[in-house]
Coordinates of C-alpha atoms in Angstrom, one line a residue:
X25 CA 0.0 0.0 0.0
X26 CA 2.9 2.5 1.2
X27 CA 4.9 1.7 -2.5
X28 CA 1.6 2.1 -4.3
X29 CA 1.3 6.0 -2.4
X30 CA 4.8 6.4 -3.6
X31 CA 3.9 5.3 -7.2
X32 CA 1.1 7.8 -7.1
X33 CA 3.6 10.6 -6.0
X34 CA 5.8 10.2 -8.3
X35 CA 3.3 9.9 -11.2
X36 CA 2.0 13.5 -9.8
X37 CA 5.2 15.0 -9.4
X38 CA 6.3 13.7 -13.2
X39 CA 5.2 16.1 -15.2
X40 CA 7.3 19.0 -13.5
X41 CA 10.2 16.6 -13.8
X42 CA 9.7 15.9 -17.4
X43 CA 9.8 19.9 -17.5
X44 CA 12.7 20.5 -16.1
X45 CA 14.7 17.9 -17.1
X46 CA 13.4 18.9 -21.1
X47 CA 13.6 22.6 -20.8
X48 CA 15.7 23.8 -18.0
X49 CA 18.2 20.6 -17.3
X50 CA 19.0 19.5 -21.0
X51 CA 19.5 23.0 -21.9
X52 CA 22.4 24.3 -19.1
X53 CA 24.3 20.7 -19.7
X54 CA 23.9 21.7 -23.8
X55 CA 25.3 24.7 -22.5
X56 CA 28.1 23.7 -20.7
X57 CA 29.1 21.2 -23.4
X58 CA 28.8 23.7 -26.5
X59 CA 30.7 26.7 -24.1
X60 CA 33.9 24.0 -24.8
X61 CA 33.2 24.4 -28.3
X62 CA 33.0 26.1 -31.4
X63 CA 29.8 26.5 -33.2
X64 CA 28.4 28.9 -35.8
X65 CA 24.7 27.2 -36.3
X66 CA 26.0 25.8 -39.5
X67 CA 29.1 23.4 -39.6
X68 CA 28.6 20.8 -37.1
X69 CA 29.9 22.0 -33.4
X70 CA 33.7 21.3 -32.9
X71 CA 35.9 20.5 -29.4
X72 CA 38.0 23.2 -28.9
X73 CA 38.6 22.7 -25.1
X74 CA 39.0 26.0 -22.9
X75 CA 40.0 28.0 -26.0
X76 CA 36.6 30.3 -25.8
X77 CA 37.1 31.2 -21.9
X78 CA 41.2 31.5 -22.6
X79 CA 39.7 34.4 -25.3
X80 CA 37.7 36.0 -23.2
X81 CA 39.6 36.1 -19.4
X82 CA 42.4 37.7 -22.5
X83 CA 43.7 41.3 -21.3
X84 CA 42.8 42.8 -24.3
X85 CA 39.5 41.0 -24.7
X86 CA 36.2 43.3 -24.4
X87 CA 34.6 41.4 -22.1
X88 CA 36.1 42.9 -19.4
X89 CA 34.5 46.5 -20.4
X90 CA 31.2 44.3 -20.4
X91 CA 31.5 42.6 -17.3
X92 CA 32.6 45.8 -15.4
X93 CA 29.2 47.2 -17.0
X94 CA 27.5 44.5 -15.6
X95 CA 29.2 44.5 -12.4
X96 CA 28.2 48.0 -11.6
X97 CA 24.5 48.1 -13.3
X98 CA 24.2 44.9 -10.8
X99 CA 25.2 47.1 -7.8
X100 CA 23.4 50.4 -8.7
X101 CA 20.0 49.0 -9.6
X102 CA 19.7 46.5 -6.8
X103 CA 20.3 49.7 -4.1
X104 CA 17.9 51.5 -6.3
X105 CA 15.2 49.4 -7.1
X106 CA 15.2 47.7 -3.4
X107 CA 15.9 50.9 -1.7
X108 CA 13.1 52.7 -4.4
X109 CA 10.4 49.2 -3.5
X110 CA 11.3 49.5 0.7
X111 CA 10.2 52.9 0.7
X112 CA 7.2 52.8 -1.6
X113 CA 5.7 50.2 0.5
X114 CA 6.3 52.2 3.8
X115 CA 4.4 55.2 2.2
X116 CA 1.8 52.4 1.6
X117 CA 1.6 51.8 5.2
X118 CA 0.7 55.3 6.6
X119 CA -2.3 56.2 8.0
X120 CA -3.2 58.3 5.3
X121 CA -6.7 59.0 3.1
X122 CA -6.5 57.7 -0.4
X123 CA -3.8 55.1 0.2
X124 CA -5.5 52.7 -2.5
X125 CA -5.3 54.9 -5.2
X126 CA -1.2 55.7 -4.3
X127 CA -0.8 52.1 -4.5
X128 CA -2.4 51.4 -7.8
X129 CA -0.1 54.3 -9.5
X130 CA 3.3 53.1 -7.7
X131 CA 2.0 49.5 -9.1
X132 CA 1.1 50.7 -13.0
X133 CA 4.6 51.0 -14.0
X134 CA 4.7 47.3 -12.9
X135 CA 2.3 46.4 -15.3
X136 CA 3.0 47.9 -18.3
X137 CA 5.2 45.5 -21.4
X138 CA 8.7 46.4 -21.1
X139 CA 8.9 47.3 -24.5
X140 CA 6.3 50.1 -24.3
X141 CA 8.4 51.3 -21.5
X142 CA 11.8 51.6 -22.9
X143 CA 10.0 53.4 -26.4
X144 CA 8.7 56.1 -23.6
X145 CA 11.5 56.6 -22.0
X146 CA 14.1 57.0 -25.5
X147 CA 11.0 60.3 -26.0
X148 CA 11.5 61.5 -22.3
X149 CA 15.5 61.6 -22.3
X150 CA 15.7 62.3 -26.3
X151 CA 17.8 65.2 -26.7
X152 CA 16.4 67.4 -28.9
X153 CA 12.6 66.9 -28.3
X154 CA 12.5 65.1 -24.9
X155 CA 10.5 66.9 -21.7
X156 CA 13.3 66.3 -19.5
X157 CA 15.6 68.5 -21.8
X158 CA 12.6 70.8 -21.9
X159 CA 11.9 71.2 -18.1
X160 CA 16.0 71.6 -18.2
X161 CA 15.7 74.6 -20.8
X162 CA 12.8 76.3 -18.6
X163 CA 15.6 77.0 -16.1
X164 CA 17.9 78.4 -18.5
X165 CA 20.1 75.0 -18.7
X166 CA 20.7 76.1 -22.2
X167 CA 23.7 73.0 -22.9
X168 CA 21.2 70.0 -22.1
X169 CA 23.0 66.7 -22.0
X170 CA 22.4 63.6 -24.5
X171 CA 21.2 61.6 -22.2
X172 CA 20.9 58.2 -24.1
X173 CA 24.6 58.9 -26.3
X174 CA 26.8 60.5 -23.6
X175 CA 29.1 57.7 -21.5
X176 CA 28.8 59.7 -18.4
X177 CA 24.8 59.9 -18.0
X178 CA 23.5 56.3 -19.9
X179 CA 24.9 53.7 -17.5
X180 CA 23.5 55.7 -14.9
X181 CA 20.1 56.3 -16.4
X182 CA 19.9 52.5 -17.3
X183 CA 20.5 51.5 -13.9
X184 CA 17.8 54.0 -12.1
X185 CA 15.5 53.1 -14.7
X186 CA 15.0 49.9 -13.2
X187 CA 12.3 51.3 -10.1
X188 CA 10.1 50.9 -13.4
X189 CA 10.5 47.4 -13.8
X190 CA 7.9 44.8 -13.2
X191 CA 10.4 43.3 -10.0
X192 CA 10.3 46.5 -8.7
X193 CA 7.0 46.6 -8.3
X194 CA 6.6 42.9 -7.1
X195 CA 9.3 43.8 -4.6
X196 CA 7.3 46.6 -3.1
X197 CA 3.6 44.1 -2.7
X198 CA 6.0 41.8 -0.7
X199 CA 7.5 44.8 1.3
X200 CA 4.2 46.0 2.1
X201 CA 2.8 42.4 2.9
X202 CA 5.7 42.0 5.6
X203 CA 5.4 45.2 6.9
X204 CA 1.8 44.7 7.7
X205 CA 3.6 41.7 9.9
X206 CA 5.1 43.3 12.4
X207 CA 3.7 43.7 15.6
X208 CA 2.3 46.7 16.6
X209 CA 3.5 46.5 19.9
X210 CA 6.6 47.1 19.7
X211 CA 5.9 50.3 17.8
X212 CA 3.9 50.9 20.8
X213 CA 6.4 50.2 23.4
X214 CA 9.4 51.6 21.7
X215 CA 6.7 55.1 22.0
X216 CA 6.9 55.2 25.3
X217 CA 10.1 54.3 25.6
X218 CA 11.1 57.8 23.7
X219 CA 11.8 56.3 20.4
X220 CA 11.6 58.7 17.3
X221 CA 10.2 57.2 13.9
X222 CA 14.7 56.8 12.5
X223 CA 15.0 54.4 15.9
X224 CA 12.2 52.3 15.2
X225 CA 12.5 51.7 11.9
X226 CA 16.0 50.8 12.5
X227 CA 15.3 49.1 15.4
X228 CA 12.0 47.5 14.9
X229 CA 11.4 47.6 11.1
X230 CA 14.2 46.7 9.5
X231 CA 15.0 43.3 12.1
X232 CA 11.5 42.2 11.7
X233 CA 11.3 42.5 7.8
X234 CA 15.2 41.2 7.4
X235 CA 14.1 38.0 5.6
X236 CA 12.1 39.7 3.6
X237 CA 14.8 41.7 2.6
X238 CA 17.3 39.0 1.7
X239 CA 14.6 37.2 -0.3
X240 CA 14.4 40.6 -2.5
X241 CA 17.9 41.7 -2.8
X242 CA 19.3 37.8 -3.9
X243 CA 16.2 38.2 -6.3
X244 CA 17.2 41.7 -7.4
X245 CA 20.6 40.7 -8.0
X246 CA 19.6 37.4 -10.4
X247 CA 17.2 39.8 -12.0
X248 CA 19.6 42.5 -12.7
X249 CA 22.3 40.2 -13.7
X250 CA 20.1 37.6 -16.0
X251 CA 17.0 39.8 -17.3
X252 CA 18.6 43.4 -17.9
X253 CA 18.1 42.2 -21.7
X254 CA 14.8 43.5 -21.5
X255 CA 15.6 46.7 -20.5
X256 CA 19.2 47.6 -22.2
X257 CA 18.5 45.9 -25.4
X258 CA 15.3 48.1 -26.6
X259 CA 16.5 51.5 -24.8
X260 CA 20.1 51.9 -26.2
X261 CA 20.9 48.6 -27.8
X262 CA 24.2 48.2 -25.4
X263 CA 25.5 51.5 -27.0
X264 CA 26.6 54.0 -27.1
X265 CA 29.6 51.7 -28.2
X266 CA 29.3 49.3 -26.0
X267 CA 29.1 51.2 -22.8
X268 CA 25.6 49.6 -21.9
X269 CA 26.3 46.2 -23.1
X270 CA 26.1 43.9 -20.0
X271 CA 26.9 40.4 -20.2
X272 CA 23.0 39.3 -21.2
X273 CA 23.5 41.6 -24.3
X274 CA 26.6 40.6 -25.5
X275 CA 25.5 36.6 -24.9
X276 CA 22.5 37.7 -27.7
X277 CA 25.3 39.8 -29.9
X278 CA 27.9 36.9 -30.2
X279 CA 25.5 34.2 -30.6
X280 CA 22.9 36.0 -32.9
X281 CA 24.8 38.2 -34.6
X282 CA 28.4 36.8 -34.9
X283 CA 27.1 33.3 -35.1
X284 CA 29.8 32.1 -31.8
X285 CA 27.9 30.1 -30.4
X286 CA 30.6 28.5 -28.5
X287 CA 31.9 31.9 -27.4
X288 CA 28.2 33.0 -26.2
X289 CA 27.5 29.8 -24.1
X290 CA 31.4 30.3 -22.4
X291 CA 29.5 33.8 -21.2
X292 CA 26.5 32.3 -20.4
X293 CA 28.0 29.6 -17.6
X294 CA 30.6 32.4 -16.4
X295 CA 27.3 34.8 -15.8
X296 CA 25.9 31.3 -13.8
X297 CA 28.4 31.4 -11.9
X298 CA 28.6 34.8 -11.2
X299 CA 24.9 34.6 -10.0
X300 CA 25.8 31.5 -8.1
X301 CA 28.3 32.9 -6.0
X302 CA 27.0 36.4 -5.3
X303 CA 23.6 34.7 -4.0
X304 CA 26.2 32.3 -1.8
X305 CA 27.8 35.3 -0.6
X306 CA 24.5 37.2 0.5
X307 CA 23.0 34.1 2.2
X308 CA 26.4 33.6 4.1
X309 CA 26.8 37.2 5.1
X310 CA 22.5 37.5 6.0
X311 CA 23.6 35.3 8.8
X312 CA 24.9 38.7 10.8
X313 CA 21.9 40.7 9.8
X314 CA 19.0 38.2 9.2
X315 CA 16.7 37.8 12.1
X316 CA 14.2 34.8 11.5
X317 CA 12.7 35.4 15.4
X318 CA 12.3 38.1 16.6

């Protein structure tokens, strides 16, 4: 009887499985094999050993210009589009009229296609007939900057533009969920204790809400390192140059464009990796700063 429950199980349980074995499984060991090898979608692939990650790790190789990109569109966007979700959500929970209708317009961006997005925001920051420029010229900023072409502004404007993103805005329902968790008595308590609003939140906030926290930031930082595709690649196509090309982009560029598909799956498994040992990193450091009981 117990062997026949376990049958049953597993026959429930298969389908997923079959999934992931099919389309998630196969695919990263296809990966890993073709990232030894050298492809071009057309001649059948041939072993080349470590020759794709000895080209890449070269001195003189670009993808060090692309992974310091990525590298610091990581760090930026995850501080702003944690820090950016954290505080929405504590707006959310104030004792204010009209709260419902603040939540559904910090939520919107959330909701609209990526795509759409990224077309309104190369007509905000276009130079010559953007409203940002415009506002700029209506305080007599008469030499308004190229946003979208000039080095020194794109890589930050790419990076703060994530707060629009749809994790951004699933961050902040989760912030405002655990939030609503913590106990009002200790808001109470720390009151009479003399407490001002910076000492509880730091004090009482913050500890209680510290899982929560961890859960968003190692999701941040996959999201910001696997999916900024969706955001780079319509708004400034890794330009100007390739001072926007982060590691997703130039995965898509070598094996799309170039045809290397060995070359592109060698950045794919180094960008795994990268993921895999930042998150490692955050859950071993959270150990000092996460607080599961409070």
């Amino acid at each position: 009887m117990g062997k026949r429950k376990n049958v049953i199980a597993y026959l429930f349980v298969s389908p997923w499985i079959i999934g992931f074995i099919l389309f998630t499984g196969g695919p990263i060991l296809a990966v890993i094999l073709l990232s030894f090898c050298k492809w071009d979608l057309i001649a059948p692939p041939r072993w080349v050993g470590l020759e794709n990650y000895i080209k890449m790790f070269r001195s003189e190789s670009e993808f060090w210009m692309v992974l310091k990109f990525t590298l610091f569109y990581t760090l930026l966007s995850v501080i702003v589009s944690v820090g950016w979700a954290l505080f929405t959500a504590l707006l959310l929970n104030q004792k204010v009229k009209g709260v419902r209708v603040f939540s559904f317009f910090y939520f919107v961006p959330a909701v609209v296609p990526m795509i759409a997005l990224t077309f309104a925001f190369q007509l905000i920051f276009n130079k010559e007939l953007g409203v940002v420029n415009y506002l700029l010229t209506l305080i007599r900023i008469r030499n308004t900057p190229n946003w979208l072409m000039d080095p020194n502004y794109v890589t930050w404007l790419v990076a703060v533009l994530n707060i629009y993103t749809f994790y951004t805005g699933q961050m902040m329902l989760i912030f405002d969920s655990a939030l609503k968790e913590v106990p009002k008595e200790l808001y109470e308590a720390a009151e009479i204790d003399g407490a001002g609003p910076l000492t509880r939140f730091f004090r009482i906030t913050l500890p209680t809400i510290s899982p929560i926290l961890l859960f968003n930031l190692v999701t941040a930082t996959i999201n910001s390192l696997s999916a900024s595709f969706t955001l780079i690649y319509p708004l400034t196509g890794g330009g100007p140059g390739k001072v926007t090309q982060a590691i997703s982009l130039d995965i898509y560029y070598n094996a799309f464009k170039t045809f290397r598909l060995g070359y592109a799956s060698a950045e794919a498994v180094i960008l795994f990796c990268i993921s895999a040992v930042v998150s490692l990193l955050m859950f071993i450091l959270s150990k000092k700063w996460v607080y599961y009981e409070v």
